[in-house]
C-alpha positions as a printed NumPy array, in Angstrom:
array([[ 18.636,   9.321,  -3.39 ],
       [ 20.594,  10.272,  -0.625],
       [ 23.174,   7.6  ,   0.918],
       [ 22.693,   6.461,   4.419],
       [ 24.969,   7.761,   6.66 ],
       [ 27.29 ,   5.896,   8.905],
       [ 26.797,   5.552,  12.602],
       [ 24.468,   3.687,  14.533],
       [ 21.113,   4.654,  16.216],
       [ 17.899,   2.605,  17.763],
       [ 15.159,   3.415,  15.333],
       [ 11.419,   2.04 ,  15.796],
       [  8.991,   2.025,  12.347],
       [  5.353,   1.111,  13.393],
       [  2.744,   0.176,  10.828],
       [ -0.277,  -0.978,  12.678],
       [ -3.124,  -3.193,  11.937],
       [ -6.031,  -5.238,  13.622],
       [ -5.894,  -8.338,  15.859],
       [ -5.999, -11.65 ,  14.214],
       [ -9.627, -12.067,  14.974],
       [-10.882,  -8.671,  15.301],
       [-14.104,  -6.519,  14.578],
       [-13.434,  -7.351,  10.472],
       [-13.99 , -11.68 ,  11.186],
       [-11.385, -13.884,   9.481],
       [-10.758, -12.8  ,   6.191],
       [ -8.865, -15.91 ,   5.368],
       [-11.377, -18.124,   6.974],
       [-13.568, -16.862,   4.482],
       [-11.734, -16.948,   2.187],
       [-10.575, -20.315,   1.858],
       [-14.088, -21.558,   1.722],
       [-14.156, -20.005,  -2.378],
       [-12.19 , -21.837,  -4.325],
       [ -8.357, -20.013,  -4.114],
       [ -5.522, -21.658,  -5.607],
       [ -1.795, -21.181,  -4.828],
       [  0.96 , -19.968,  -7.29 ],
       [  4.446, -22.38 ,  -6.397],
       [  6.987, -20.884,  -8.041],
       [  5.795, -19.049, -10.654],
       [  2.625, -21.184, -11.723],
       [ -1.053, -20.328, -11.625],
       [ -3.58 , -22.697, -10.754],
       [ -7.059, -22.146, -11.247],
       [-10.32 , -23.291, -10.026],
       [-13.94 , -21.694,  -9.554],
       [-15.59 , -19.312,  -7.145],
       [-18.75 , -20.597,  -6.321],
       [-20.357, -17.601,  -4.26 ],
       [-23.469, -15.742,  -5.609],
       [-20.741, -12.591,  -6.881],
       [-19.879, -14.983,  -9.657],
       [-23.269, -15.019, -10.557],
       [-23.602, -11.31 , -11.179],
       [-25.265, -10.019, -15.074],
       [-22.179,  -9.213, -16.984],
       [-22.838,  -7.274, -20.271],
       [-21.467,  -8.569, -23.601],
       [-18.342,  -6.9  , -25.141],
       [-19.461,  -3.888, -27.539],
       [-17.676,  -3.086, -30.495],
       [-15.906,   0.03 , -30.394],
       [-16.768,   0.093, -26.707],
       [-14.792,  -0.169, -23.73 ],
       [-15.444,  -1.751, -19.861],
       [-15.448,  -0.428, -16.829],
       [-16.498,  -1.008, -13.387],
       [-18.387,   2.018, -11.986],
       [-19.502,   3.442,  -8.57 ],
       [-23.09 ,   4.03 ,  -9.529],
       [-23.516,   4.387,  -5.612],
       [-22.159,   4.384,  -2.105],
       [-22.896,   0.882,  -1.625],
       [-19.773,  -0.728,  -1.631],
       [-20.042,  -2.388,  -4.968],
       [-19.252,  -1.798,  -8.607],
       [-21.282,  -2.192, -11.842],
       [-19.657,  -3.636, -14.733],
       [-20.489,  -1.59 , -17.834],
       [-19.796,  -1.206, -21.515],
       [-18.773,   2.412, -21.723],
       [-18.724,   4.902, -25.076],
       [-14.816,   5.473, -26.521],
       [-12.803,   7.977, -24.887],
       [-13.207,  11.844, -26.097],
       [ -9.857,  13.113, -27.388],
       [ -7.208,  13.84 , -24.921],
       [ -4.684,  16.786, -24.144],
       [ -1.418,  16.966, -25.118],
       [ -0.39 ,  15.978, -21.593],
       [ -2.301,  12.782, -21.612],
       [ -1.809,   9.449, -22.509],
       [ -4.144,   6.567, -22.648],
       [ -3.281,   3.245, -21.233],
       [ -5.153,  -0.264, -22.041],
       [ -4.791,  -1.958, -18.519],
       [ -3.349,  -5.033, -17.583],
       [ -3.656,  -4.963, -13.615],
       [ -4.732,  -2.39 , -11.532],
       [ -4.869,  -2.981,  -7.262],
       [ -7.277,  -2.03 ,  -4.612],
       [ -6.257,   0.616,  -2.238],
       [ -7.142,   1.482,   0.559],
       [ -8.848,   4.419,  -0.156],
       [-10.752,   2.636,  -3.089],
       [-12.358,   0.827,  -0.281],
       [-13.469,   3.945,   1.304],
       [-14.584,   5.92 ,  -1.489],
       [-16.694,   3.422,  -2.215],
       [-18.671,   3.553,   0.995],
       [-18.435,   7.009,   1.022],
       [-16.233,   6.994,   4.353],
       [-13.093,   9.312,   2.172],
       [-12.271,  12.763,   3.038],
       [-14.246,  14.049,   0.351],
       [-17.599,  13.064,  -1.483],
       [-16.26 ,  11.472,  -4.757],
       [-18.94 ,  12.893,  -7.496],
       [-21.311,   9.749,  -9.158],
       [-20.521,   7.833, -11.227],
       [-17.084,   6.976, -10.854],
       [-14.102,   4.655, -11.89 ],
       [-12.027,   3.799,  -8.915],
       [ -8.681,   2.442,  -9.007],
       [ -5.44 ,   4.896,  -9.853],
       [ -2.24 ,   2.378,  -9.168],
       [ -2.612,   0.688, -12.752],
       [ -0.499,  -0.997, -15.338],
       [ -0.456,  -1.28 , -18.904],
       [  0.277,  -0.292, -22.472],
       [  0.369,   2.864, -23.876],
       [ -2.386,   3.274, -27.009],
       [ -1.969,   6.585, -27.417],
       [  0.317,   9.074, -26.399],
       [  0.044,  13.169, -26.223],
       [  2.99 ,  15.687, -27.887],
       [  3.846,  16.56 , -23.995],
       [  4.129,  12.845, -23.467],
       [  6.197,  11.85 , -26.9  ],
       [  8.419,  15.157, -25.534],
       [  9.396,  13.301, -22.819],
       [ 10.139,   9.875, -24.559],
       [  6.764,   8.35 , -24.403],
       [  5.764,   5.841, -27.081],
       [  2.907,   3.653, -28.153],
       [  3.568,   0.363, -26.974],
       [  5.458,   0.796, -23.589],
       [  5.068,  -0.563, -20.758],
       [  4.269,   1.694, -18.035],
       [  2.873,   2.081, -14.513],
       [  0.519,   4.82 , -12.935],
       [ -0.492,   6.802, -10.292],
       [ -3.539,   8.057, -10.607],
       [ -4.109,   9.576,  -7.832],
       [ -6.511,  12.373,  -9.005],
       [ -8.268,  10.791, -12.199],
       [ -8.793,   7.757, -10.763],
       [-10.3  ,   5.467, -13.486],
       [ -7.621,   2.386, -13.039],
       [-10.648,  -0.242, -13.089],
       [-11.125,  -0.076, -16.537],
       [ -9.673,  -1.522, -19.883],
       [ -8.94 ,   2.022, -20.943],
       [ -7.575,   4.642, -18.692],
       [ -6.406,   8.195, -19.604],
       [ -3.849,   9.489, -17.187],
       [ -1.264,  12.423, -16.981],
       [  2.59 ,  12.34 , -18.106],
       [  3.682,  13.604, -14.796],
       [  1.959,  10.402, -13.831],
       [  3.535,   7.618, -15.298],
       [  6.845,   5.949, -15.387],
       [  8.232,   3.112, -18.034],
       [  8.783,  -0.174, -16.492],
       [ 12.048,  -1.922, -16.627],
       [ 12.082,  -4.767, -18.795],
       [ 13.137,  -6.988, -16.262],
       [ 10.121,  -6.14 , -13.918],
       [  7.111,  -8.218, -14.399],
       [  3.724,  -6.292, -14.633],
       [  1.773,  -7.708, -12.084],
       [  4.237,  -6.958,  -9.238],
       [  5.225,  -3.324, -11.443],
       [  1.294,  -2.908,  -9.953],
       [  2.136,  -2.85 ,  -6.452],
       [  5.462,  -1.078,  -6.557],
       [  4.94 ,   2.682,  -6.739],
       [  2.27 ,   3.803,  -4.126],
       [  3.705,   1.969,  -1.149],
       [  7.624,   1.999,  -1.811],
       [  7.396,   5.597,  -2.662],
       [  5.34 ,   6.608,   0.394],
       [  8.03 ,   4.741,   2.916],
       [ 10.83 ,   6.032,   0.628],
       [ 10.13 ,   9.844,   0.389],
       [  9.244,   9.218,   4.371],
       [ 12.839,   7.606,   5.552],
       [ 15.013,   9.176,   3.398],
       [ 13.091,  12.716,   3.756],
       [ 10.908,  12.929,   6.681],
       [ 13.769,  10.695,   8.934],
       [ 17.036,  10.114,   7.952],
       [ 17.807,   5.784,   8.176],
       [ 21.661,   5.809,   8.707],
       [ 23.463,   1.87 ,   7.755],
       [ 23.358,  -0.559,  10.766],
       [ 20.25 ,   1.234,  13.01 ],
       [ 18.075,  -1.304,  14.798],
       [ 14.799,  -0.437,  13.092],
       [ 11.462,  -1.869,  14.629],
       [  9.148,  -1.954,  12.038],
       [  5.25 ,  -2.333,  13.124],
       [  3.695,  -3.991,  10.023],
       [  0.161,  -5.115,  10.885],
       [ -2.303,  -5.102,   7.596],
       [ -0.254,  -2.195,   5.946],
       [  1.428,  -2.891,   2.602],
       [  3.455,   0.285,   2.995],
       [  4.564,  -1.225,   6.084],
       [  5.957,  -4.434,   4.054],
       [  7.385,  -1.482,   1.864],
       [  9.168,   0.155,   4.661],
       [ 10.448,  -3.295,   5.835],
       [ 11.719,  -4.046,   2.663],
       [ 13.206,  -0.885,   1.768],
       [ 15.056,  -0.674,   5.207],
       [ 16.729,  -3.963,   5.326],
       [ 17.307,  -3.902,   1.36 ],
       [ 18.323,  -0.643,   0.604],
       [ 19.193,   1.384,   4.396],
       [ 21.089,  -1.896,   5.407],
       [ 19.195,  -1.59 ,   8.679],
       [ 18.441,  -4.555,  11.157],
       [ 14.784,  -4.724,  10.939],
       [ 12.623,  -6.153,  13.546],
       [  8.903,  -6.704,  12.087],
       [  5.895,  -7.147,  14.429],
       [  3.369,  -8.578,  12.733],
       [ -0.459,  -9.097,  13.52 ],
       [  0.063, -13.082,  12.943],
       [  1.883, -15.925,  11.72 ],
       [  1.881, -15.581,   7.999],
       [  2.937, -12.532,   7.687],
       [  5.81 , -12.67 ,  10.218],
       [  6.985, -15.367,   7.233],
       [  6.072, -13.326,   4.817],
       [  8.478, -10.523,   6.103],
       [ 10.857, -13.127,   7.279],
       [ 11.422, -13.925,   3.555],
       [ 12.491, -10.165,   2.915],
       [ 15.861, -10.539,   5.063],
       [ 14.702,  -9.155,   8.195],
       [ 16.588,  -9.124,  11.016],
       [ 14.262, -10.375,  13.046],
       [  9.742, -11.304,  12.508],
       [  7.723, -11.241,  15.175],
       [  3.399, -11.385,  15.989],
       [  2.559,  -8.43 ,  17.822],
       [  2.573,  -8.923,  21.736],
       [  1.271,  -5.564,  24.008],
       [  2.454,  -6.743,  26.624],
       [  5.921,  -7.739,  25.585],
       [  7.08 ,  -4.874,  23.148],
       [  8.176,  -2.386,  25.34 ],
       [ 10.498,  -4.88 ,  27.   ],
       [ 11.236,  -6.071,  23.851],
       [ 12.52 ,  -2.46 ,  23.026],
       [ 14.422,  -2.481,  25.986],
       [ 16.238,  -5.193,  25.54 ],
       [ 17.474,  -3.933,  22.082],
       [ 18.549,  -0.419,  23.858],
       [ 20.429,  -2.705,  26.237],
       [ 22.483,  -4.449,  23.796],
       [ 23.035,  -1.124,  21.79 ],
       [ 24.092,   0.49 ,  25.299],
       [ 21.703,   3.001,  24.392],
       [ 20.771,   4.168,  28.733],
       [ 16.942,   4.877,  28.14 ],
       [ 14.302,   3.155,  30.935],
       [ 10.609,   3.175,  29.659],
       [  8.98 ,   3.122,  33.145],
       [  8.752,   6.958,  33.434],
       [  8.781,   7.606,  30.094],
       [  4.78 ,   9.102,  29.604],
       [  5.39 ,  10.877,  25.782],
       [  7.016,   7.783,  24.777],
       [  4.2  ,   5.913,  25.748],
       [  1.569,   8.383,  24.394],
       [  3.357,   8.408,  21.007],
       [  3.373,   4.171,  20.736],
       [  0.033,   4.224,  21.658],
       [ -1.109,   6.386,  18.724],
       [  0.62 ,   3.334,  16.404],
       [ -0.493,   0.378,  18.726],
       [ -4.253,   1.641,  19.119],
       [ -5.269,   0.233,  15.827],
       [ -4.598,  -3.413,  17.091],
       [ -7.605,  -3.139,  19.703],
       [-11.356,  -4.417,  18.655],
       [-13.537,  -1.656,  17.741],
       [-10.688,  -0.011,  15.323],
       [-13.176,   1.772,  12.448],
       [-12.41 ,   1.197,   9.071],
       [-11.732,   4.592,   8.333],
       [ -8.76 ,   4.203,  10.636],
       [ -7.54 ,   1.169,   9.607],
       [ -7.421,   2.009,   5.932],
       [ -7.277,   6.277,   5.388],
       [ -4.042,   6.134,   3.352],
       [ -3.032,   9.532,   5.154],
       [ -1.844,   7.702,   8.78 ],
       [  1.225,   7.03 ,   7.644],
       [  3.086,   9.267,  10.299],
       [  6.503,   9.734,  11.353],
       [  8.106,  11.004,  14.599],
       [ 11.462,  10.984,  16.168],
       [ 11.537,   9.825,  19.984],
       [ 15.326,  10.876,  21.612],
       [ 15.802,   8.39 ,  24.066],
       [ 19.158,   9.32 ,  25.088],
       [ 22.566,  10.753,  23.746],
       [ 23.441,   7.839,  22.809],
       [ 20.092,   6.756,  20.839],
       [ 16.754,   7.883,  19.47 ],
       [ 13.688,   5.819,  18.271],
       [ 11.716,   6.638,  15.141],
       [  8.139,   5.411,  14.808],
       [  6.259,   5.237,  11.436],
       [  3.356,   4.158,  10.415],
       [  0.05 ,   3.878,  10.217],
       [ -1.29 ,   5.547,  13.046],
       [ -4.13 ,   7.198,  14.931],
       [ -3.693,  10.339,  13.178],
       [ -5.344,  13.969,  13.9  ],
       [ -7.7  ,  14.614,  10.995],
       [ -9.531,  17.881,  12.61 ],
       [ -6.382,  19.872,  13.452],
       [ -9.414,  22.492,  14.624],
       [-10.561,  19.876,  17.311],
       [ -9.271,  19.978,  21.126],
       [ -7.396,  16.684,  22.132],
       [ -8.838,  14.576,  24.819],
       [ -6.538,  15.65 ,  28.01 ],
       [ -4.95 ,  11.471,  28.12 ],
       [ -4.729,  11.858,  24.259],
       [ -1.381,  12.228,  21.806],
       [ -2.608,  12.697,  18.304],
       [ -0.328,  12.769,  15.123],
       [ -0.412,  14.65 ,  11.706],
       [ -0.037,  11.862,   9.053],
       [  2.554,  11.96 ,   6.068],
       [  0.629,  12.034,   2.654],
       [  2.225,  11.125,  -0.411],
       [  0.044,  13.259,  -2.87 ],
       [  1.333,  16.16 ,  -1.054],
       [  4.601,  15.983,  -2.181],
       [  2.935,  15.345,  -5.72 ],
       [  1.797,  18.669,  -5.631],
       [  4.241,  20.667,  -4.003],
       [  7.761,  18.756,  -4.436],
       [  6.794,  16.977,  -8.086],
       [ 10.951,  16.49 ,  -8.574],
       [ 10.975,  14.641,  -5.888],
       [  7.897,  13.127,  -6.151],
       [  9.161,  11.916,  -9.877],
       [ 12.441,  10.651,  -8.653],
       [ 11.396,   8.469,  -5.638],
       [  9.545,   6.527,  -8.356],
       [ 12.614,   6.069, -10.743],
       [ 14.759,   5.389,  -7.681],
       [ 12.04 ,   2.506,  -6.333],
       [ 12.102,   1.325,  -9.979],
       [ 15.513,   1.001, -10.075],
       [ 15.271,  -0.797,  -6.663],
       [ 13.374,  -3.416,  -8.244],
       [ 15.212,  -3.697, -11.744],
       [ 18.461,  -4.638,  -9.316],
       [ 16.608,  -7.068,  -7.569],
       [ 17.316,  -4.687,  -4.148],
       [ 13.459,  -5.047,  -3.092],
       [ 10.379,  -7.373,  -4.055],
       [  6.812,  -5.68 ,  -4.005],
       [  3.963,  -8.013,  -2.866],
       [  0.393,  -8.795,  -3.936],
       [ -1.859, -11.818,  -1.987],
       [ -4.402, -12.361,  -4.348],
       [ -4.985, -12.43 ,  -7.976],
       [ -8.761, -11.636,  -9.173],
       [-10.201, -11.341, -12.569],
       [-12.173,  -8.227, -13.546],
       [-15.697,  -9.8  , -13.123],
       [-14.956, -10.352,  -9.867],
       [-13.655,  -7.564,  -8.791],
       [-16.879,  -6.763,  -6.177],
       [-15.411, -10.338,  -4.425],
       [-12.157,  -8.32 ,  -4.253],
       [-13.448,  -5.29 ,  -2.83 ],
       [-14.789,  -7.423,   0.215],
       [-12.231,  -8.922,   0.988],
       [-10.202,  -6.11 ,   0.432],
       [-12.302,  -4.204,   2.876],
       [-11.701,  -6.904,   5.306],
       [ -8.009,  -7.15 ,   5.435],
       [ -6.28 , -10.324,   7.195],
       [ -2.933,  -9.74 ,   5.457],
       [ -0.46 ,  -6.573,   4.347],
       [ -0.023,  -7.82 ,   0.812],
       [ -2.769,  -6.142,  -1.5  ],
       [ -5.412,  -7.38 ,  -3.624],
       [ -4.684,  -7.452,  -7.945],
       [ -7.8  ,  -6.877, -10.274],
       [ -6.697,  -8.804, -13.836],
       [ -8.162,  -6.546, -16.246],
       [ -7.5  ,  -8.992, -18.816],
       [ -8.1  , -12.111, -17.838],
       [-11.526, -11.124, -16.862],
       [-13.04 , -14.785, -15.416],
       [-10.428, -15.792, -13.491],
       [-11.276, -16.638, -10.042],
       [ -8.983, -15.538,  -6.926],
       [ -5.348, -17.392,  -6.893],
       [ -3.555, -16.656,  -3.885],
       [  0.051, -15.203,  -4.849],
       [  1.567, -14.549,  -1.182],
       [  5.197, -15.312,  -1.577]])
């Protein structure tokens, strides 16, 4: 990757999320009223759901069968089913048996049929998965693929990650580091390589900028955080949509944490150009203001879902405030999906950054922001995050909640351990 450069500039990152009690109810509240344990350092501890989802008609195992939890229909829930074995795959494959696979954002939406596109029924959601490669394709051994490693993927196309079995594509997988556990190998690639490829190519972090990083419920947002402070050496100042997650990111090495205050920012911002003697004054400063707005909007009630969890509003722009200074803002953001529609005339809309974009048309450097985040992690430079723990039988539970975020940190499906009930992991 390319190394920061030295000099220093006022940078603001904004990942963006809904108030503490907004139009989604308390998630934790909720929550807490299953039965969720807490892992303290390191150790599981596990008790029983007792809501009606625990209750739902699992089949029995089949020999020479796999399971998988399919979208049978827009309703928001899967169906737990014993499914035939795989038909051979191409050279270019490889099949995985899954450990862990998380929910994503746009698993979430597919389900409800609220995506950009109509998936076609059935359907195995799911494509950031790991596991252990069963079989592997000539392409595949080409590269140095064996049965028996450990590997994550992106399945960004296929899909199919919430499943015991799941055939994926070489150019999709990457071998996991011995040192790097597999349940947080699950939630490394998808967010640390969106808010990699976006600093380092999109915006350019230089060593020592004053970065203000606008989390909310976004876990590329803890990614960007992370990455910033860990690997640009950047002061980081978090805003975060409440208390728990200012720790959270607190516990990353941020420069500073903070719950999100409208009110306050701006002056906040100020203050930080003041002590960088970067000469910028807010007051008259309307495409400023129109920009933020685009990042902050998702904090008011009435926020849809589709806008709070489309995994293309992660956007990027460049603000010069001055010749001395500039602020960058990142995020998820109100984005413009309809680049045919007219803007309202008080409106500022934003093309989002999309990852599987740069699959397609830059795959080298698509394929080396995941070694480079992997090698991140192996160093013990940056430490993904995951809030909850649920076994496969409950993974309808985890799409709820899931759907009803409260925290950044994502939800982990335990393909293996298929009873277990949801432990809370947020460390």
């Amino acid at each position: 990757m390319t190394q920061p450069r030295h000099k220093s500039n006022l940078w603001m990152l904004a990942l963006v999320a809904l108030p503490e009690e907004g139009v989604y109810g308390n998630y934790w509240e909720r929550l807490m009223r299953r039965s969720v344990t807490i892992r303290a350092k390191g150790t599981f501890v596990q008790e029983t759901l007792t809501d009606d989802a625990s209750k739902n008609n699992i089949p029995t195992p089949e020999a020479g069968k796999f399971q998988a939890a399919r979208l049978n229909k827009f309703d928001g829930s899967l169906v737990i089913e014993n499914m035939e074995p795989l038909k051979t795959v191409q050279s270019s494959e490889v099949v995985i048996d899954v450990h862990y696979c998380t929910i994503n954002p746009c698993d979430v939406l597919l389900s409800q049929n609220m995506y950009t596109y109509e998936p076609k029924l059935p359907i195995v959601l799911g494509h950031e998965l790991v596991g252990e490669l069963v079989h592997v394709g000539k392409d595949a051994q080409d590269k140095g693929y064996k049965i028996g490693d450990k590997v994550i993927a992106l399945n960004k196309e296929r899909y199919g990650g919430f499943a015991e079995l799941c055939v994926a594509e070489v150019c999709d997988i990457w071998k996991i580091p011995s040192n790097i556990n597999c349940l947080d190998a699950t939630c490394l690639l998808n967010d640390y390589m969106t808010a990699l490829i976006a600093l380092e190519r999109v915006v350019t972090i230089d060593e020592d900028d004053t970065i203000l990083v606008n989390i909310g419920f976004s876990s590329p947002g803890l990614a960007a955080a992370d990455l910033a402070t860990n690997i640009f050496r950047s002061q980081v100042i978090a805003i975060c949509a409440n208390n728990d997650d200012a720790a959270l990111i607190r516990d990353k090495g941020v420069f500073a944490s903070l719950t999100y205050n409208e009110k306050k920012l701006v002056k906040y911002i100020e203050k930080i150009a003041s002590e960088k003697d970067i000469k910028v004054s807010f007051n008259d400063d309307i495409y400023f203001k129109k920009i933020l707005k685009c990042f902050t909007s998702v904090y008011k009630n009435g926020t849809s879902l589709t806008n709070l969890l489309h995994e293309d509003n992660f956007a990027v722009i460049i603000h010069h405030l001055s010749r001395e200074g500039r602020i960058v803002i990142a995020g998820a953001a109100a984005t413009q999906t309809n680049t045919q529609s007219e803007p309202e005339a008080d409106s500022f809309s934003i093309t989002g950054f999309n990852i599987s974009e740069y699959r397609k048309k830059n795959p080298d450097i698509y394929r080396q922001a995941g070694e480079d985040v992997l090698h991140f992690c192996e160093e013990g430079l940056i430490t993904p995050t995951h809030s909850l723990v649920v076994g496969f039988y409950k993974i309808n539970d985890a799409l709820h909640l899931s759907s009803n975020p409260k925290t950044s940190a994502k939800v982990v499906i335990d393909i293996k351990n298929k009873e277990i009930d949801a432990i809370k992991t947020l460390k």
